[in-house]
Coordinates of N, CA and C in Angstrom, one line a residue:
M1 N 106.8 96.0 64.2 CA 106.5 95.0 62.8 C 108.0 93.9 63.0
E2 N 109.1 94.5 64.1 CA 109.9 93.2 63.7 C 109.5 92.4 64.6
K3 N 108.6 92.5 66.1 CA 108.4 90.9 66.5 C 107.1 90.3 65.2
L4 N 106.4 90.5 64.6 CA 105.8 90.9 63.2 C 106.7 90.2 62.0
K5 N 107.8 90.1 62.0 CA 108.5 89.5 61.0 C 109.5 89.0 61.8
T6 N 109.6 88.5 63.0 CA 110.4 87.0 63.9 C 109.2 86.0 63.5
R7 N 107.8 86.1 64.4 CA 106.5 85.4 64.7 C 106.4 85.0 63.6
W8 N 106.5 85.4 62.4 CA 106.1 84.7 61.3 C 107.4 84.8 59.7
D9 N 108.5 84.4 60.6 CA 109.8 84.6 60.2 C 109.3 85.0 58.6
I10 N 109.6 86.3 58.3 CA 109.7 86.8 56.8 C 110.4 88.3 56.7
E11 N 111.1 87.9 55.9 CA 112.6 88.8 56.1 C 111.9 90.7 55.9
H12 N 111.3 90.8 55.0 CA 111.1 92.5 54.4 C 109.4 92.6 55.1
N13 N 109.2 94.2 55.5 CA 108.7 95.0 55.9 C 107.2 94.5 54.5
W14 N 107.4 94.8 53.8 CA 106.9 94.9 52.7 C 105.8 93.4 52.4
E15 N 106.8 92.6 52.7 CA 105.6 90.7 52.9 C 104.5 91.2 54.2
I16 N 104.8 91.8 54.9 CA 103.5 91.7 55.8 C 102.5 92.5 56.2
I17 N 102.5 93.8 55.4 CA 101.7 94.4 53.9 C 101.0 93.3 53.2
V18 N 101.6 92.7 52.2 CA 101.0 91.6 51.6 C 100.1 91.4 51.7
I19 N 101.1 90.2 53.6 CA 100.1 89.2 54.3 C 98.4 89.8 54.3
L20 N 98.2 91.3 55.1 CA 97.6 91.7 55.8 C 96.8 91.2 54.3
I21 N 97.1 92.2 53.1 CA 96.1 92.4 51.5 C 95.8 90.8 51.6
V22 N 96.5 90.4 52.3 CA 95.8 88.7 51.6 C 94.4 88.1 52.7
F23 N 94.9 88.1 53.6 CA 93.9 88.5 54.6 C 92.6 88.9 54.2
S24 N 92.4 90.2 54.7 CA 91.5 91.4 53.8 C 90.9 90.7 52.9
V25 N 91.5 90.4 51.6 CA 91.1 89.6 50.0 C 90.1 88.5 50.8
T26 N 90.5 88.5 51.1 CA 90.4 86.7 51.4 C 88.9 86.2 52.2
G27 N 89.1 87.7 53.2 CA 87.8 87.4 54.1 C 86.7 88.0 53.0
S28 N 87.0 89.0 52.9 CA 86.3 89.7 51.8 C 85.5 88.9 50.6
T29 N 86.5 88.2 49.7 CA 85.5 87.7 48.6 C 85.4 85.7 48.9
A30 N 85.6 85.8 50.3 CA 84.3 84.6 51.2 C 83.1 84.7 52.1
S31 N 83.4 85.8 52.2 CA 81.8 86.7 52.4 C 81.1 87.4 51.0
Y32 N 81.7 87.9 50.2 CA 80.5 88.0 49.4 C 79.8 86.4 48.3
I33 N 81.3 85.4 48.3 CA 80.2 84.7 47.4 C 79.3 83.1 47.9
G34 N 79.9 83.3 49.4 CA 79.1 83.0 49.8 C 77.5 82.7 50.1
K35 N 77.3 83.5 50.4 CA 76.0 83.9 49.7 C 75.0 83.4 48.6
P36 N 75.9 83.9 47.4 CA 75.3 83.2 45.4 C 75.0 81.9 46.0
I37 N 76.2 81.5 46.7 CA 76.4 80.0 46.9 C 75.6 78.8 47.9
L38 N 74.9 79.4 49.0 CA 73.8 79.0 49.5 C 72.3 79.0 48.4
Q39 N 72.6 80.5 47.6 CA 70.9 80.8 47.5 C 70.8 79.9 45.5
H40 N 72.3 79.5 45.1 CA 72.0 78.4 44.7 C 71.9 76.9 44.7
L41 N 72.0 77.0 46.0 CA 71.6 75.8 47.1 C 70.3 75.5 47.5
S42 N 69.7 76.1 47.6 CA 68.4 76.8 48.0 C 68.6 76.7 49.3
I43 N 69.7 77.2 49.6 CA 70.3 77.3 51.5 C 69.4 78.8 52.1
T44 N 68.3 78.3 52.6 CA 67.5 80.3 53.2 C 67.4 79.8 54.7
T45 N 67.2 80.8 55.2 CA 66.5 80.8 56.1 C 64.8 80.7 56.8
E46 N 64.1 80.3 55.0 CA 63.1 79.7 55.1 C 63.0 78.3 55.0
T47 N 64.3 77.5 54.7 CA 64.1 76.3 54.2 C 65.1 75.3 55.3
L48 N 65.6 76.4 56.2 CA 66.8 75.4 57.9 C 66.7 76.4 58.6
G49 N 65.9 77.4 58.4 CA 65.1 78.2 60.1 C 66.5 79.2 59.8
V50 N 66.8 79.8 60.5 CA 67.8 80.9 61.5 C 68.9 80.4 61.8
F51 N 68.6 79.5 62.5 CA 70.2 78.9 63.2 C 70.7 78.4 62.2
G52 N 69.8 77.0 61.4 CA 70.3 76.1 60.8 C 71.4 77.1 59.5
Y53 N 70.7 78.1 59.3 CA 70.9 78.8 57.7 C 72.5 79.0 58.3
W54 N 72.5 79.4 59.5 CA 73.9 80.1 60.3 C 74.6 79.4 60.0
V55 N 74.3 78.3 60.4 CA 75.2 77.0 60.7 C 76.1 76.5 59.4
V56 N 75.4 76.2 58.9 CA 75.7 76.2 57.5 C 76.9 76.7 56.6
R57 N 76.3 78.2 57.0 CA 77.1 79.6 56.2 C 78.4 80.0 56.7
I58 N 78.6 79.7 58.0 CA 79.8 79.3 58.2 C 80.4 78.3 57.8
L59 N 80.1 77.0 58.4 CA 80.5 75.9 58.1 C 81.4 75.6 56.3
L60 N 80.5 76.5 55.9 CA 81.0 76.9 54.7 C 81.8 77.3 53.6
L61 N 81.4 79.2 54.8 CA 82.8 79.9 54.3 C 83.9 79.6 55.0
F62 N 84.2 78.7 56.4 CA 85.2 78.5 57.0 C 86.1 77.2 55.6
V63 N 85.6 76.6 54.9 CA 85.8 75.3 54.1 C 86.8 77.1 53.4
M64 N 85.3 77.4 52.5 CA 86.2 78.3 51.4 C 87.1 79.7 51.6
Y65 N 87.4 79.5 52.8 CA 88.2 80.3 53.2 C 88.9 79.9 53.5
Q66 N 90.1 78.7 53.6 CA 90.5 77.5 54.0 C 91.2 77.9 52.9
F67 N 90.2 77.1 51.3 CA 91.3 77.0 50.3 C 91.7 78.5 49.8
M68 N 90.5 79.2 49.8 CA 91.1 80.3 48.7 C 92.1 81.1 49.9
L69 N 92.5 81.2 51.1 CA 93.8 81.6 51.8 C 94.6 80.9 50.8
V70 N 95.3 80.4 50.5 CA 96.5 79.2 49.6 C 96.6 80.1 48.3
F71 N 95.0 79.7 48.2 CA 95.3 80.5 46.5 C 95.4 81.5 46.4
F72 N 95.0 82.5 47.4 CA 95.5 84.1 46.9 C 96.9 84.4 47.7
G73 N 97.1 83.7 48.5 CA 98.6 83.6 49.4 C 99.9 83.3 48.4
W74 N 98.7 82.4 47.1 CA 100.2 81.9 45.4 C 100.1 82.8 45.5
L75 N 98.8 83.2 44.7 CA 98.6 84.4 44.4 C 99.3 85.3 44.2
F76 N 99.3 86.1 45.2 CA 100.4 87.0 45.7 C 101.9 87.0 47.1
G77 N 102.7 85.7 45.7 CA 103.9 85.5 45.7 C 103.4 85.1 48.0
Q78 N 103.0 84.6 48.5 CA 103.4 84.2 50.1 C 102.7 83.0 50.0
F79 N 102.8 81.8 49.1 CA 102.6 80.8 48.9 C 103.0 79.4 50.4
K80 N 104.4 79.9 50.7 CA 105.2 79.1 51.3 C 104.4 79.7 53.4
F81 N 104.3 80.8 53.6 CA 104.1 81.9 54.2 C 102.5 80.9 54.7
F82 N 101.6 81.0 53.4 CA 100.3 80.7 53.5 C 100.3 78.9 54.1
W83 N 101.0 78.9 53.2 CA 100.6 76.9 53.5 C 101.5 76.3 54.9
N84 N 102.1 77.2 55.4 CA 102.4 76.4 56.7 C 101.3 77.2 57.6
F85 N 100.7 78.1 57.0 CA 99.7 78.6 58.2 C 98.4 78.3 58.6
E86 N 98.3 77.3 57.1 CA 96.9 76.0 56.8 C 97.1 75.1 57.7
K87 N 99.1 73.9 57.3 CA 98.5 73.3 57.7 C 99.0 73.6 59.5
K88 N 99.2 74.7 60.0 CA 99.1 74.4 61.9 C 97.5 75.2 62.0
M89 N 97.4 75.7 61.5 CA 95.4 75.4 61.9 C 95.0 74.6 61.6
L90 N 95.4 73.6 61.2 CA 94.7 72.2 60.6 C 94.5 71.5 61.3
R91 N 96.5 71.5 62.7 CA 96.7 70.8 63.1 C 95.7 71.5 64.8
R92 N 95.5 72.4 64.9 CA 94.8 72.4 65.9 C 93.6 72.4 65.7
I93 N 92.6 72.2 65.1 CA 91.8 71.7 65.1 C 91.6 70.7 65.2
G94 N 92.6 69.6 64.8 CA 92.2 68.3 65.0 C 92.7 67.1 63.8
L95 N 92.8 68.3 62.4 CA 92.6 67.9 61.5 C 94.2 67.1 60.9
R96 N 95.6 66.5 62.6 CA 96.5 66.5 62.0 C 96.7 65.5 60.8
R97 N 96.1 64.5 60.5 CA 96.0 63.7 60.1 C 96.3 64.2 57.7
F98 N 95.7 65.1 58.1 CA 95.7 65.5 56.7 C 96.8 66.7 56.4
V99 N 97.5 66.7 57.2 CA 98.7 67.6 57.3 C 100.1 67.1 57.0
D100 N 100.2 66.5 57.9 CA 101.4 65.2 57.9 C 101.7 64.4 57.4

């Protein structure tokens, strides 16, 4: 636990639990609402094929996940951690100009 607290720059053990809950809630929610969004947009395996469908779904889930992670982080009182996490992730995937 001490290693995570140091790495994530947090002070209390309960913050680790909250952060893990935010990650799990965000992932579950993104996955749960992704399929209805694709259905609403008429994106199915029949229209795009299996490969195209999954590429679009993964891209959609990735984008939704990024926004929802910051939102749920804010909702659970960990906005600062998740905002810094997002900026670090966006820098790593080459989108530095959007966060600096």
